[in-house]
Coordinates of C-alpha atoms in Angstrom, one line a residue:
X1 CA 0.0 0.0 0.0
X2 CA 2.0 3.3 -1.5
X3 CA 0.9 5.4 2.1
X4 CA 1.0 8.9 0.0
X5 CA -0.5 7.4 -3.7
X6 CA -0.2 11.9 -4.7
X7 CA 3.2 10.8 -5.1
X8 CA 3.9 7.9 -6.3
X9 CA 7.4 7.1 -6.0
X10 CA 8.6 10.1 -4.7
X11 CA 11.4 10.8 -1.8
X12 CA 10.7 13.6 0.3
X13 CA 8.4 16.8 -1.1
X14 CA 9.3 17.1 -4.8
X15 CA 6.9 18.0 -6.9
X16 CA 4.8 15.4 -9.8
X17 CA 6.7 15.9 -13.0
X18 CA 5.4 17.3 -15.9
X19 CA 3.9 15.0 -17.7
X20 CA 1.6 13.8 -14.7
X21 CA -0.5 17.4 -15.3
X22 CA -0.5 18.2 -18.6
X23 CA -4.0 16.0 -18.8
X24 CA -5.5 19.2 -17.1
X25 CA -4.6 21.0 -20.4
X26 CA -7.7 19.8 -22.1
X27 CA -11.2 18.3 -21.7
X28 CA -11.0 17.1 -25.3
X29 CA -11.1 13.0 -26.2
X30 CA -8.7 13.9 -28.7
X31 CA -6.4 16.1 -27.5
X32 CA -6.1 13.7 -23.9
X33 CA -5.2 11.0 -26.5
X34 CA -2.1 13.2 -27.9
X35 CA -1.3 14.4 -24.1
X36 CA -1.4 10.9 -23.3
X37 CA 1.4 10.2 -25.7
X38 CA 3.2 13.6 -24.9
X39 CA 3.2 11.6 -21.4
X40 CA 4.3 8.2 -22.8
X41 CA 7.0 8.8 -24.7
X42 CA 9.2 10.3 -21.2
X43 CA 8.0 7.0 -20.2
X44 CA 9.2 4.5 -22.6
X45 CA 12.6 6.4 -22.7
X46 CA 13.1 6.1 -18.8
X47 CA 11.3 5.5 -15.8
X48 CA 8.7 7.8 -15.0
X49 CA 9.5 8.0 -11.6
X50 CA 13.2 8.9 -11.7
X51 CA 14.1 11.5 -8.9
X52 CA 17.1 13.7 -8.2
X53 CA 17.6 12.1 -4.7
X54 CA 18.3 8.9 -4.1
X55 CA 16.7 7.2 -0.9
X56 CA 18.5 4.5 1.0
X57 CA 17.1 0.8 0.7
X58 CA 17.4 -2.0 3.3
X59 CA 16.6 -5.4 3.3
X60 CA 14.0 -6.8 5.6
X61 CA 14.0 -10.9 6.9
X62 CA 10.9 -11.1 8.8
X63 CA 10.6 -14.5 10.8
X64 CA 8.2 -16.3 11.9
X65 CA 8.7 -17.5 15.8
X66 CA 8.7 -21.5 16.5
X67 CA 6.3 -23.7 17.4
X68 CA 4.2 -22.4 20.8
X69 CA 2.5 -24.3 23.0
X70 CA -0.9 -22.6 21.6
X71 CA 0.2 -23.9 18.4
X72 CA 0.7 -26.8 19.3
X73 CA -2.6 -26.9 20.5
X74 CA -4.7 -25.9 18.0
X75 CA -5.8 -22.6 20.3
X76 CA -5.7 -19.1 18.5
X77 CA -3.7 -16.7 21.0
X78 CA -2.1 -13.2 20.7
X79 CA -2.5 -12.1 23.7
X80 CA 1.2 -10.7 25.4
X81 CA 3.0 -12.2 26.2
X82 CA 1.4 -15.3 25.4
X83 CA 3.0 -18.6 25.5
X84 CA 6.6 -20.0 24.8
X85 CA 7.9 -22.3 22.4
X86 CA 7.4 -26.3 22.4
X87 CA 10.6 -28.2 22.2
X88 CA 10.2 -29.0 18.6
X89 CA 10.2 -24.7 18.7
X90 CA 13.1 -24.4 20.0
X91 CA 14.9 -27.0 17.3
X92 CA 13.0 -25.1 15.2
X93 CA 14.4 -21.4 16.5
X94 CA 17.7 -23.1 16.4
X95 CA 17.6 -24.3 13.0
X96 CA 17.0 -21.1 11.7
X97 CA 19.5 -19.0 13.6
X98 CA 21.8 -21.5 11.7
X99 CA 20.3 -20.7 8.5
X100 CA 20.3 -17.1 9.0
X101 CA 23.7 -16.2 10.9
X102 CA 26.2 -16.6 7.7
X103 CA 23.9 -13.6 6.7
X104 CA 25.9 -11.4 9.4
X105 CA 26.2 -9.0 10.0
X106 CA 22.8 -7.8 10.3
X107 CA 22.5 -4.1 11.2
X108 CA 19.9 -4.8 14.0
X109 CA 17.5 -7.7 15.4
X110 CA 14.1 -7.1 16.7
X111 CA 11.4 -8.8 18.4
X112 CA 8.0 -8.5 19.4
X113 CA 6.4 -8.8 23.3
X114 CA 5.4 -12.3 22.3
X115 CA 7.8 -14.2 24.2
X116 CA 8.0 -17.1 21.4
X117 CA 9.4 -14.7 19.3
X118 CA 12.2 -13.6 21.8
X119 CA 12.7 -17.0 22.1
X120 CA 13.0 -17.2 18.2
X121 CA 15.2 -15.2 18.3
X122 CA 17.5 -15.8 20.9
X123 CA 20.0 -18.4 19.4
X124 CA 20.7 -16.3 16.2
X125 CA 21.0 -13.5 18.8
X126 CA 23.6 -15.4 20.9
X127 CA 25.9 -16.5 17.8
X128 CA 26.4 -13.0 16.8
X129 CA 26.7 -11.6 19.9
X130 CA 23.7 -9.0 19.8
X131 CA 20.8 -8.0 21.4
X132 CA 16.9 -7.5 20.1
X133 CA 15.4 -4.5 20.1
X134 CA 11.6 -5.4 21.2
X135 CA 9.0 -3.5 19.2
X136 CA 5.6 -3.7 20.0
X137 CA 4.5 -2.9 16.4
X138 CA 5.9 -6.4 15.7
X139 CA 3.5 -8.1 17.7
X140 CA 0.3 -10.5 16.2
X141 CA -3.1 -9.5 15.1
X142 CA -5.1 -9.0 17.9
X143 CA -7.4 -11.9 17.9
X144 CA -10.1 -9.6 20.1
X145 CA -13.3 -12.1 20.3
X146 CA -11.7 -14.8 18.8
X147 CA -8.9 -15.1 21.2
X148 CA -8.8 -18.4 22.6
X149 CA -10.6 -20.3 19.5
X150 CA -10.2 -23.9 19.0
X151 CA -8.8 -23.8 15.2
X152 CA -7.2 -27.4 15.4
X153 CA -9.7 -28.3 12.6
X154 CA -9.0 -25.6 10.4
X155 CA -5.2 -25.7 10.6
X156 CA -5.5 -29.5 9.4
X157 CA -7.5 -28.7 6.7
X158 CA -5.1 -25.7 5.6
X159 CA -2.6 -28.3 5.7
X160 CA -4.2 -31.3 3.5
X161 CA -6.1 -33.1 6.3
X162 CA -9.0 -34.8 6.3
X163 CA -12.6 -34.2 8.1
X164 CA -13.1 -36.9 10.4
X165 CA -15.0 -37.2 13.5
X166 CA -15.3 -33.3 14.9
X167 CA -16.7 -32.3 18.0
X168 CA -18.6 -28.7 18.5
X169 CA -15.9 -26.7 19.8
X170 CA -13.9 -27.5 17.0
X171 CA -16.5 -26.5 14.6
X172 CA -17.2 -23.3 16.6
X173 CA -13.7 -22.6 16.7
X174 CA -13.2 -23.0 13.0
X175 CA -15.7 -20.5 12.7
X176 CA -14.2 -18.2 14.7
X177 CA -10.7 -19.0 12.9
X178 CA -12.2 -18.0 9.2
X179 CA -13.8 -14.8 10.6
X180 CA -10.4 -14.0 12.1
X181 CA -8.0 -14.8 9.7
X182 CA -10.8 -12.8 6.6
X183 CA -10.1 -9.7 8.0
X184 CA -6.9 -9.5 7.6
X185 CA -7.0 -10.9 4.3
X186 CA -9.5 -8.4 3.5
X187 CA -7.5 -5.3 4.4
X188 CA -4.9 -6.8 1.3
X189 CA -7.7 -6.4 -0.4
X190 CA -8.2 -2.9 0.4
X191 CA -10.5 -3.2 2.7
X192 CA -9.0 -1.5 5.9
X193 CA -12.3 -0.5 7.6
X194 CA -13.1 -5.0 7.9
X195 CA -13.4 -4.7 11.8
X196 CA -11.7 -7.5 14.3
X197 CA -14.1 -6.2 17.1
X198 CA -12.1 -5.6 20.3
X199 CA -9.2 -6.3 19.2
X200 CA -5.5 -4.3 19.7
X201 CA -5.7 -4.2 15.8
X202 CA -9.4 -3.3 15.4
X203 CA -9.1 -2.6 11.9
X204 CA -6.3 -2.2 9.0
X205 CA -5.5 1.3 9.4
X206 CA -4.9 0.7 13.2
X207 CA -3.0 -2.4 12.3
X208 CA -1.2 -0.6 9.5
X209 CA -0.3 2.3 11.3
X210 CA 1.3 0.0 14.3
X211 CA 3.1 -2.3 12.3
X212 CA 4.3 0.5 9.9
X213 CA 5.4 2.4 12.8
X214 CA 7.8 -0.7 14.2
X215 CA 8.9 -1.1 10.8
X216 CA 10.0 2.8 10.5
X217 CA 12.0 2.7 13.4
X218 CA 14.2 -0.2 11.9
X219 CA 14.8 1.7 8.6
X220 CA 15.8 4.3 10.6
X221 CA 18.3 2.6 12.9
X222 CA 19.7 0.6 10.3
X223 CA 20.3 4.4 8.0
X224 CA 22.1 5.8 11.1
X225 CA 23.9 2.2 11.9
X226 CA 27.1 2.1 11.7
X227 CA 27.4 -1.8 10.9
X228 CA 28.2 -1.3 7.3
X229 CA 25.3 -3.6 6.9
X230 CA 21.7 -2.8 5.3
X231 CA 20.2 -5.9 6.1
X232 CA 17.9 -6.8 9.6
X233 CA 15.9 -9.9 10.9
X234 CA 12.9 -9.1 12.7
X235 CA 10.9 -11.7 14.3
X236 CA 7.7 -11.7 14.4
X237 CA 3.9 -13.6 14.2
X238 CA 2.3 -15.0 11.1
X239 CA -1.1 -13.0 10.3
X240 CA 1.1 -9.7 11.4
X241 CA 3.9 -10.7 9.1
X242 CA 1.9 -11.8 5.5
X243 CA -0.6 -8.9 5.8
X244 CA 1.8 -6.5 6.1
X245 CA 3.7 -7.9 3.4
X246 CA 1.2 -7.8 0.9
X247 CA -0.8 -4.6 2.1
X248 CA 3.0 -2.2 1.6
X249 CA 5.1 -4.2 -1.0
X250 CA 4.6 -3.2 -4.9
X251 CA 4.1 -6.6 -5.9
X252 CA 1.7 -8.5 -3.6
X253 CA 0.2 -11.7 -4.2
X254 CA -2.4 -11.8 -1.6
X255 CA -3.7 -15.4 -2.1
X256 CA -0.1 -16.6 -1.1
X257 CA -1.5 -15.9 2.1
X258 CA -4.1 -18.8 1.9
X259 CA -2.4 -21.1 -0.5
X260 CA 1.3 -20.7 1.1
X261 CA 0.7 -20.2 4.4
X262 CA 4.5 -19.1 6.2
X263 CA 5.1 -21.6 8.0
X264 CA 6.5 -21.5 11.8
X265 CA 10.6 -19.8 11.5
X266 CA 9.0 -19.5 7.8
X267 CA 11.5 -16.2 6.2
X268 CA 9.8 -13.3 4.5
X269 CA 12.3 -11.5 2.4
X270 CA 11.7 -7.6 1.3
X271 CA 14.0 -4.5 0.1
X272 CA 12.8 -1.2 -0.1
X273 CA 12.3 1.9 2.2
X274 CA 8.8 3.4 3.4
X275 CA 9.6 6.9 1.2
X276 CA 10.2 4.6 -2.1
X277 CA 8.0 1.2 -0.8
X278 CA 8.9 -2.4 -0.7
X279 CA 9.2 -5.2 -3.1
X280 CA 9.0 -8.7 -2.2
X281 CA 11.9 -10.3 -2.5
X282 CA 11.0 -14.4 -1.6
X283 CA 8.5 -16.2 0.5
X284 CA 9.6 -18.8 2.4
X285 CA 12.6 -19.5 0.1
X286 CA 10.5 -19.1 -3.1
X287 CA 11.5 -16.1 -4.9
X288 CA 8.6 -13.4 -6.2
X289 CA 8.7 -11.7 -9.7
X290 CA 8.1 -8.3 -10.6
X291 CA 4.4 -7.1 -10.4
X292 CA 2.7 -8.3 -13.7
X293 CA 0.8 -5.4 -15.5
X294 CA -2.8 -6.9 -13.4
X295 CA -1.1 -6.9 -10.1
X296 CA 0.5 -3.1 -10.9
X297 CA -3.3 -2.6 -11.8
X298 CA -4.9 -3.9 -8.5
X299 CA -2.3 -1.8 -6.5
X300 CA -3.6 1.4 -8.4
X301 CA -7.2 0.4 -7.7
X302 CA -6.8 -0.6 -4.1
X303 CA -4.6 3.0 -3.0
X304 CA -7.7 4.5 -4.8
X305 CA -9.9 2.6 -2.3
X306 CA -7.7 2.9 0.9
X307 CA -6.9 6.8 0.8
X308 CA -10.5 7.4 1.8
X309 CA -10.4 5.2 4.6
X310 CA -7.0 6.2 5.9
X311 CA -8.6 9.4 6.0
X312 CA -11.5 8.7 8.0
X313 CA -9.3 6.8 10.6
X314 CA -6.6 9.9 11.0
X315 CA -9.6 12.1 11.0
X316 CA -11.2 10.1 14.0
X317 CA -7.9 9.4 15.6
X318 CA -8.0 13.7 15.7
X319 CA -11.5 13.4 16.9
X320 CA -10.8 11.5 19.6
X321 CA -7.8 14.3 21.1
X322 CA -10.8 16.9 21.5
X323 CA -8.3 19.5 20.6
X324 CA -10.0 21.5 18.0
X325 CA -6.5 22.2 15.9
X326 CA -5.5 18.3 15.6
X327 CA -8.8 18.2 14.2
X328 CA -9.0 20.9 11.6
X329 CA -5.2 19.9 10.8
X330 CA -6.1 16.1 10.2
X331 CA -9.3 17.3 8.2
X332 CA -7.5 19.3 5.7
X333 CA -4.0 16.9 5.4
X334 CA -7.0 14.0 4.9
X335 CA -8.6 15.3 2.7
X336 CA -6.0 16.7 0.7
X337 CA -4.9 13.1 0.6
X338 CA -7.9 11.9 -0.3
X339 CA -7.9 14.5 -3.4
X340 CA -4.3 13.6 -4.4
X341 CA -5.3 9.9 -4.6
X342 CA -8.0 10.6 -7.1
X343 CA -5.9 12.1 -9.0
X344 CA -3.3 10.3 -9.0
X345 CA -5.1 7.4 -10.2
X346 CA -5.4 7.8 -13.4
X347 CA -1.9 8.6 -13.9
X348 CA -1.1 5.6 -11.9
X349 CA -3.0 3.1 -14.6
X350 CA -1.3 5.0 -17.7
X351 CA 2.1 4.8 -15.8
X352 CA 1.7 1.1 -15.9
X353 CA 0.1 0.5 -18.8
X354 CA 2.7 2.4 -21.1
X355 CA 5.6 0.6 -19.2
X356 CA 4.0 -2.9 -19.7
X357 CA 3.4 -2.1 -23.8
X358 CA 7.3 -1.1 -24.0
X359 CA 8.5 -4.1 -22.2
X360 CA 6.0 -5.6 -24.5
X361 CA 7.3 -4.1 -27.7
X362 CA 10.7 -4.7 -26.7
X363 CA 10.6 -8.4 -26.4
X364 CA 8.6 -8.5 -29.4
X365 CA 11.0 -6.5 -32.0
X366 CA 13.8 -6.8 -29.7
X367 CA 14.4 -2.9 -30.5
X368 CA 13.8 -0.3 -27.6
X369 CA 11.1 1.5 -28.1
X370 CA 12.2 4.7 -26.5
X371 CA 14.6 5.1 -30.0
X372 CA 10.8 4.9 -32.4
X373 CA 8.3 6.5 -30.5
X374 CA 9.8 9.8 -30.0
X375 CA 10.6 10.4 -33.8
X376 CA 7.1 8.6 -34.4
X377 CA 5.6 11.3 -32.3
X378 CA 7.2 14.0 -34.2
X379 CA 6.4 13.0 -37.5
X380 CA 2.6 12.8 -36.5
X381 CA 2.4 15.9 -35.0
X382 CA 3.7 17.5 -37.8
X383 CA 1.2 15.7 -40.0
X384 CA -2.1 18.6 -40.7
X385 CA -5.5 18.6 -39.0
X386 CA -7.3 15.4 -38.7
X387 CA -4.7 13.2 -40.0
X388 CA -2.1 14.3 -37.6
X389 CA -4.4 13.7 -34.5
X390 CA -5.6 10.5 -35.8
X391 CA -1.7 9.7 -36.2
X392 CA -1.3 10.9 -32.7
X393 CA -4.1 8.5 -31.7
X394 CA -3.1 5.5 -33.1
X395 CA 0.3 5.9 -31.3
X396 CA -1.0 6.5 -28.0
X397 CA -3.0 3.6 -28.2
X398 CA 0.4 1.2 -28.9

């Protein structure tokens, strides 16, 4: 989820470049068609998001803790600190401190509350001599109502089991398991007002916010480390850990989430920075693509549908202060957002759009587009009337 979709790629203030407004120029069919190409050609000839500064990326290894004792009970618990690791956990914690530590050195480690992730973490932490920095932004989605759910039946049907003999807690507590885990996988979606009701997390933008917030202060650390590395583990819980993942990176796959579930010490690689955004990198050792020109699309659509409800939640966030300023402050940044996004939308599509068709026409003719379409353009504009807008046309529509 791009947290400021106004400005799409952009570090710090700098303003949209010019071919992002000139669609304002004209209300025309035809004249948007040859601003459209005016637009495209800058973008088959470069990125369209090239800026003079350069923002500093890290990599991100987020870890899932070993096998609890909840786990291995089939019980649905988030609370803090909740319970420690089983023995096969701690093999488990152990195993992947040995897979991780030739990976050093690692500009920081961090935790959540959750005491099976501190013990997650502790052997990696031991071998390298370091110690966690605990973040409670780290910690699970709060299970609110569902806390405490019997979801033995579910997991084993996640996992390839069969349905057997099942009593009625099980089936009440597989209930209470698919309303749980939906909302998070609804907020991927775009979704972020899907309630958890009392939960710590009681919605996306609450969870997004928190999480976002833990994962700010490690970009930060690691900028101002002086390791000489750019590269942290953080340990953390499964639902936080996926729907983070495919909520803020550029190329999310959200049903990886249901049909790949991360495993316990499961590793979930991303590089990026919050100004720029994230890219997933691999999912439990299988490595992720580039966005395809659908998933690109999907992002686009869902910022569209998220800036509204980001907006609502700051506002009532401000609301909740009683200080008449916050409020009037939030209500004008909001909604400024909220204009920005619109906006930004449809320049968003075309962005992607235009970029697919040159990677498209490149394969194809195996020549780079960016050394035909700028000439083209020229020699249809200079074409008269009629003939060189319907050259115009036909170009943008490559």
């Amino acid at each position: 989820m791009r947290r400021t979709p106004c400005r799409r790629g952009q570090t710090g203030d700098a303003m949209l470049p010019a071919h992002q407004v000139t669609p304002a120029l004209s209300g025309k069919r035809f004249r948007c068609a040859a601003v459209a190409l005016a637009a495209a050609v800058p973008l088959f000839a470069g990125s369209a998001t090239a800026w003079a500064d350069d923002v500093e990326s890290i990599t991100l290894d987020f870890v899932r803790h070993g096998q609890s004792l909840a786990n291995a009970e089939g019980l649905l618990s988030t609370e803090v600190p909740g319970p420690e690791l089983t023995e096969l956990g701690q093999q488990e914690a152990q195993a992947v401190a040995e897979v991780l530590q030739p990976g050093a050195p690692y500009a920081g480690l961090y935790d959540s509350e959750l005491i099976r992730t501190q013990e997650t973490a502790a052997p990696l932490a031991e071998a390298l001599h370091m110690r966690p920095e605990t973040l409670p932004g780290l910690n699970e989605i709060g299970a609110g109502i569902y806390q405490g759910a019997d979801i033995s039946l579910l997991e084993s049907l996640f996992h390839g089991g069969s349905l057997g003999a099942v009593s009625l807690p099980e089936i009440v507590g597989t209930f209470e398991g698919l309303l749980y885990g939906a909302a998070p996988f609804l907020w991927t979606l775009g979704l972020l007002a899907v309630p958890i009701p009392f939960s710590t997390d009681p919605n996306g933008a609450a969870f997004d916010e928190s999480f976002g917030a833990a994962v700010q202060t490690i970009y930060d650390n690691t900028v101002a480390s002086t390791t000489g590395s750019s590269t942290d583990v953080a340990f953390s819980s499964q639902e936080a850990i996926s729907t983070w993942t495919m909520l803020n990176v550029n190329n999310p796959d959200p049903l990886l989430t249901l049909t790949d579930m991360l495993p316990n010490t499961g590793i979930v690689v991303v590089d990026g920075s919050p100004q720029d955004g994230w890219t997933l990198v691999s999912w439990d050792g299988r490595p992720i693509g580039p966005a395809s020109l659908p998933t690109q699309l999907f992002v686009d659509v869902r910022d569209l549908l998220v800036a509204p409800q980001l907006a609502a939640y700051n506002i009532w966030q401000a609301v909740l202060t009683g200080d008449p300023t916050t409020i009037v402050e939030a209500m004008l940044a909001n909604v400024g957002d909220v204009g920005a996004a619109v906006v930004q939308f449809p320049v968003s599509v075309i962005d992607d759009i235009v970029n697919a068709l040159r990677d498209s026409l490149s394969t194809v003719t195996g020549t780079d587009p960016a050394d035909v379409l700028p000439a083209a353009a020229g020699v249809a504009g200079l074409l008269p009337g009629e003939l060189g807008t319907a050259a115009l046309e036909s170009l943008a529509a490559l």
